[in-house]
Steps between C-alpha positions, in 0.01 A plus 500: 500500500373832372774755431519830318715500187685831500792403277486670162681336205658685207387466140820308427435248780138446388605461136730211598192299604300573182520328162694713242188546281299620800781739596507642149122546494505673842779733387301600192201599716634642828796702625519321834313277742249655743577486875250212541673306222848565642399336827289214365614346172808322639301350788235371257782356290628325816146355549438690825140578603449875478236764568540824304309800631538812291277767344313462170726566203822380664547198275374231741356274230815497287703442819304181563516374141854588390676199659218271383528626140880468519477136614241415232718670235796286608293179473360610162849570363613151604177353360413366846166679545246233597120497463427598859429804716813661653344812653151581632395864526195562723309825529168595662361648177434343161569842345845501659564151359421621148728802551791283609463274199519804269791650696702177467473526121751784489798329671431158341477641145798729562717212619394285202601785266846513663528118484402510134269202539177390666562385857154350549451636854126478554278693736123478543216624719281238668195637687127431518468684166734261313310304231489120485697512172780707660510263799544198273774684313680568832494130584676412176742793516506635857623856550844534658362803686145442623305814592199432724283590803490336848172321419620351170821375665301288745294355211823410312625314809217246462518472118700176459638575152598860575646410843775308323594817311546683832759255632788710361399835652805687633347843570166633625444876476212653699413853394310754716545257791387763753151508346467121530650459848224692680208284384396140445633490143845524659419227753387281209818576303727424799361143512534457122868600528555229764320241287722604208812462718379154608462410130839616373726582795682828559447794259587870515225728623504861381249746648434846352329755719413866524574690821376283785540448874607286681712382210653211702152343537444517123839327453397223743167470317690463168740224607312311773645264760692175503392297806437807714807694388461790254670444165764752398414809299685815397311829512584776255323807631540799271254766594476876483754520222224679319440834659140562589330815384180470704259769610169519687266749333176668613260611226380794715670730754276391789350151481231563764375841388485412129169341410465165327455654154809725535709205619378283212565772239838577660598135488404449135668828400816394682486156337442650155801733547724212611394284203569777248835594656618143428505266203346196674340491846388193695228569760413258783161526673495199743151384384339395175211744549754781549674401176174514304401831660828676420514389136137600447531839673824597324337431163183684601667805660777546239352375170768686302776315691377141533321239293496120459830519313726669758367395843404149611408307814674183622360275772431132565131511402585597143545224243846371413471653152416847632784485754745383233394782267568751781842346580603500132388859438690603813814322381472667160470843666153563354329588830520823700366327811394163636289474815542174692366354826785272612546286188804682358701488825695190401777496243312465171706680237303818430780702345609842616290686760591861588284538808297287739209668681337335802147616581482479881718279717634167368483386867853356517853623431588187301198552273586870451858411401381221271256733321729801475780267385301450178618845387845595367552148376873537445764418755634840601181695456298639784166341571246781499178476698228730632242407764181708482309518830143615553448499877698568815537139614637415157736797516652388832518136387667578166746744657621234746502241219716731288742551792534121545547445126779759479665355812474141379266386775281231347204330664534126561303245304347196664537152346207260572602169658348153556209554258314169525285546186808547279658200676196285414530598134870410491452168681255411221758607240773296670276193511448528122879501442548168680425337839686667787629392836303710753808599705711581194223716349478690832875568482475628139207730589690646798788602272275782380548822698121525535470155664821475701294508823210281380384283790466125449138522623402753234676294232323180604163675523533620140603148388201363688262746326650423156465124564126535572525407868203728576217277367244775579654712223387246238144605579606840366669351190855550629684181405841356580780615267781277632544159665712440812662168590583537870677163511742602224491867615426620144242702307414533132233623258153358481291483182568525127401865474758623754732679256213665314333615825828636632598683181161668455455606863851611588610839629432733790316795344127462574247546220339842515148569384564692183243565231651511150432816301478442124491769235456394134596145594828610670551466876599844632513420871309397810261659748383368837179293508340740750557787257340307215188444712451878519524560123190554290478526121645827371720569808852618417815431699876532470744214450860545388438875492240454221123539532269210410120461481350191665275303262428169670648237730513123453635285782842639600540709179359837403474655157592867453554756223728808506322813629551868575375727776517483878520142636429326826857416610544134607513462876773240518535311824877470494641530849690807598869454564575473873753731669820317598535461880861627503401815312200549734734486802732758340205737448417451870861586591470825305176568691686441830768758405230754414315426825813578704556830314144615573503384862820699559335802332764538229436797262355443151828595324689231690238232428489597132877474487479153659240386240731619219800324654314176578298468179570585136209740439438846354361801693137433404520143623693590819242764587207261439667240726563761770137624492370144514702412809441827683123458463511139625722601794287795609167326455590150625834317531752366250498119497843344437733210580462561874133597505192323367213748491139383535246766405133490601284694255123531469399530135187591303179360645666421832711217354801427720850452362806364678795601284833323550791708368702189417730590211630148431367431149163351405610134536592552867190716557282230344627254763475743795151626406351151458634388837368813679161477323471133598558580868248789481237279335550227762490745788210729400317271256478776237579529131804712434597669173874496423685729259874470450772695322879500513491775764252346742158344544173577666217306658157654477163416648173658614559389859788483749813350346764483773787494251776574751392224741479253212844602371652456847372142507739410217825350629798334326365167633137525383527715187535218244224295666257795494588591140454138386155493663415835338588352159285188523170620352641760262505536122877543531545143626247369244686654205843395634367145548366496143847598372674239719247230398584577135876485556480177702275340233199458732315704238602425143481812284532292183375143455479293181521807277240701692571809709315573821385862517614721786138522617477121527840486670377755756185303580696174526766670714238618752335157521841333548608754763190435714546125455871507591443722807250242631721205401839605645578856604872427467475364143819595310336706222278689747812561711671641189202726417525647851877542471462674164231735638702584814852523354465589130166683471534666841829549685469324834878504558526879510158539667639283780805731520261791566318306774839412654613866491187599694541204737861606575378860543728621219189652348246668725131534421346848514131578453319817394138602441433719196201690366658512156741224389863604548693590180682162495155329509339700215579258219399195701167645614407645159581156352221371724257746346602416144175314440306820547759750380633536148857622437406870501296464819790314659731793419240744630457290818878507562514875439208569740656278766833676452341844542311384811827384655674828417215684675543277807876548527546859375592627847755223547649573157580856610761351737688363201476770234 
């Protein structure tokens, strides 16, 4: 049973449960417990499962550890501390693991000082980076608190000597659980937790999360099921105690009329002002290329303000050493600013941040709160954040996002379920532990939230694949990993190398094709292989905000030396963040309100007043929003929750565009556009170009497209079938299949000490995909690749909701013909011309289009002004 814990205990009541030395230490450090601690510590002491959701800086980590430390102190005092693990702490980041180990030093040393003797409470980090020597040491003297990652936990479950040390685990703490739950790392972890429970029986599960929705689902994910019934869990939900000081800012007074150069200068001037008004500023850019660009431009445009010593970049393509240097300098207060893509969102301890600046929309309310929560890192301090917007779509999106953030309306996350590739990996792991009864193993697997609805057919098909019951696969060097004895109804591991194969190929994060960049023998980061292919000797580029000269490349490594002067900025291929569906629908609701005001001919003053009341924006922003909507209304129509607008536009050179104003986020638009394009291609036998954004998509061709007719062919009954067919010959399915083949051990990334390059994995993945499609179109790993493409990469669930809304006539379809794209279509259409337009031309194109529309509607505008 999941229930909210609202009871708050007093300091006196909590102290009764803690060891006297722990009480004394706490008293010497803090005046009182935080609200999260007042609601949680006693429940943890009572061994209740608990999920604590509260903002950064509210003492979550200490909340989770205090009862554990108290119990270990009690055992140490009585000399009853055994050589085994009592508590496992799991986090998604190795950096967070290292932080926690350091942060535990303070209470443990403080308590020892009070006790006047060494208590011998050990803690240690065990990840992929742990040396062989340290691992051996841990076997002899295991840590009482083991700090690890989801992947390492599953390796420890099959290590016979270390497994014994886990038999005394009483607590498992999962930090940043929200960031694990929404991807396959979380699915993987949920099965490891059930295997752990099978090994040692009941233990207390403690989840720590930032602001997330729906929180009940995360609680169910944390605790799992016992024979179809959800285990009990208390939820401590402490949000919005920190006041939010958030603001959407425009760098210029009119986004459309200002040219690209003015907007760019305005944005950097604004950013420079914000940085110098504060001691330390953290800037998020959404992409790695954006991070590099901002660090480079700030140093170039304000050489008196910034250099390598006071501004740094932080993103996942930089080496561990460079990232660590940035984190440490930040903690020590040596940096004025750090620019990050998404890598500093999670709770790594980065010290005190005065201000967080988001460049453009973070695409979801939860992400905005998570990022802005990194500032004001003390309990009762305001979190301060600014969102800088550079176009009108962004302005509307961020204004609605800000409204939802202030009103506590958070978009829902989606937890993947029944992932058959992860299941295959775990069945292999289970077989290495010991032989299993097939029915009992099925019951254990279904205790995981992610597999509670796993069908027996899917389970048996995965077993069948793992047991090598597809002899054709041996022709492609895919061999059996387990044996099955149907008479005894059992399965177990096959081969002497099983543990080694499992341990070296485990995990869910696919290898990415990174080229190592080395400078004076030190690795400074990675670039994409495609980027390396374009480099010639003497070229300069930016990495980590520093400029390097390319000397030569050897295999998957390039050699560089530091350089000065203008670089060629790396064109990273990191995906853009998708707009959350819930937020997209809220933007559409705002559009619907505006549409009604215009249709009922309300005066400008009244509409401006409504914008101010509805959104939290200044006069500049409100006026820009008003102008944007009035132009769309007078020239075309305003698409919204009740109206899907399809716009027919003839572009340069007679090219036809069918623009769908479907503001549902790019994952939904990806699904809708592929299905429509497939129907068009089948019907007219033509090649169609697709371009998608969060706000819509278009199909384009030299001939007749018939987009509306094709769209009307989609029904709730046929949509998934059509989309699945549309996927079959695509790169999307090929890359998803490669990832699933790696996770399910069809393709071994590491074998007998050798690593298979991403290039070789890709080639093998394509050969296997073709082979499997011919062999059995319902093969479990192919089925999983399709599920991943449809549900995780795209968003078929919400795309189907849209189709159902149209089918039930809750949303009507309207069509218009335009000579110039309507204002809401500007960004989408100019995106299509990006190959031939540079940034300045794109701005010029938008401005010319805007002027042309004003000329067309000037008479209609007189009615309003």
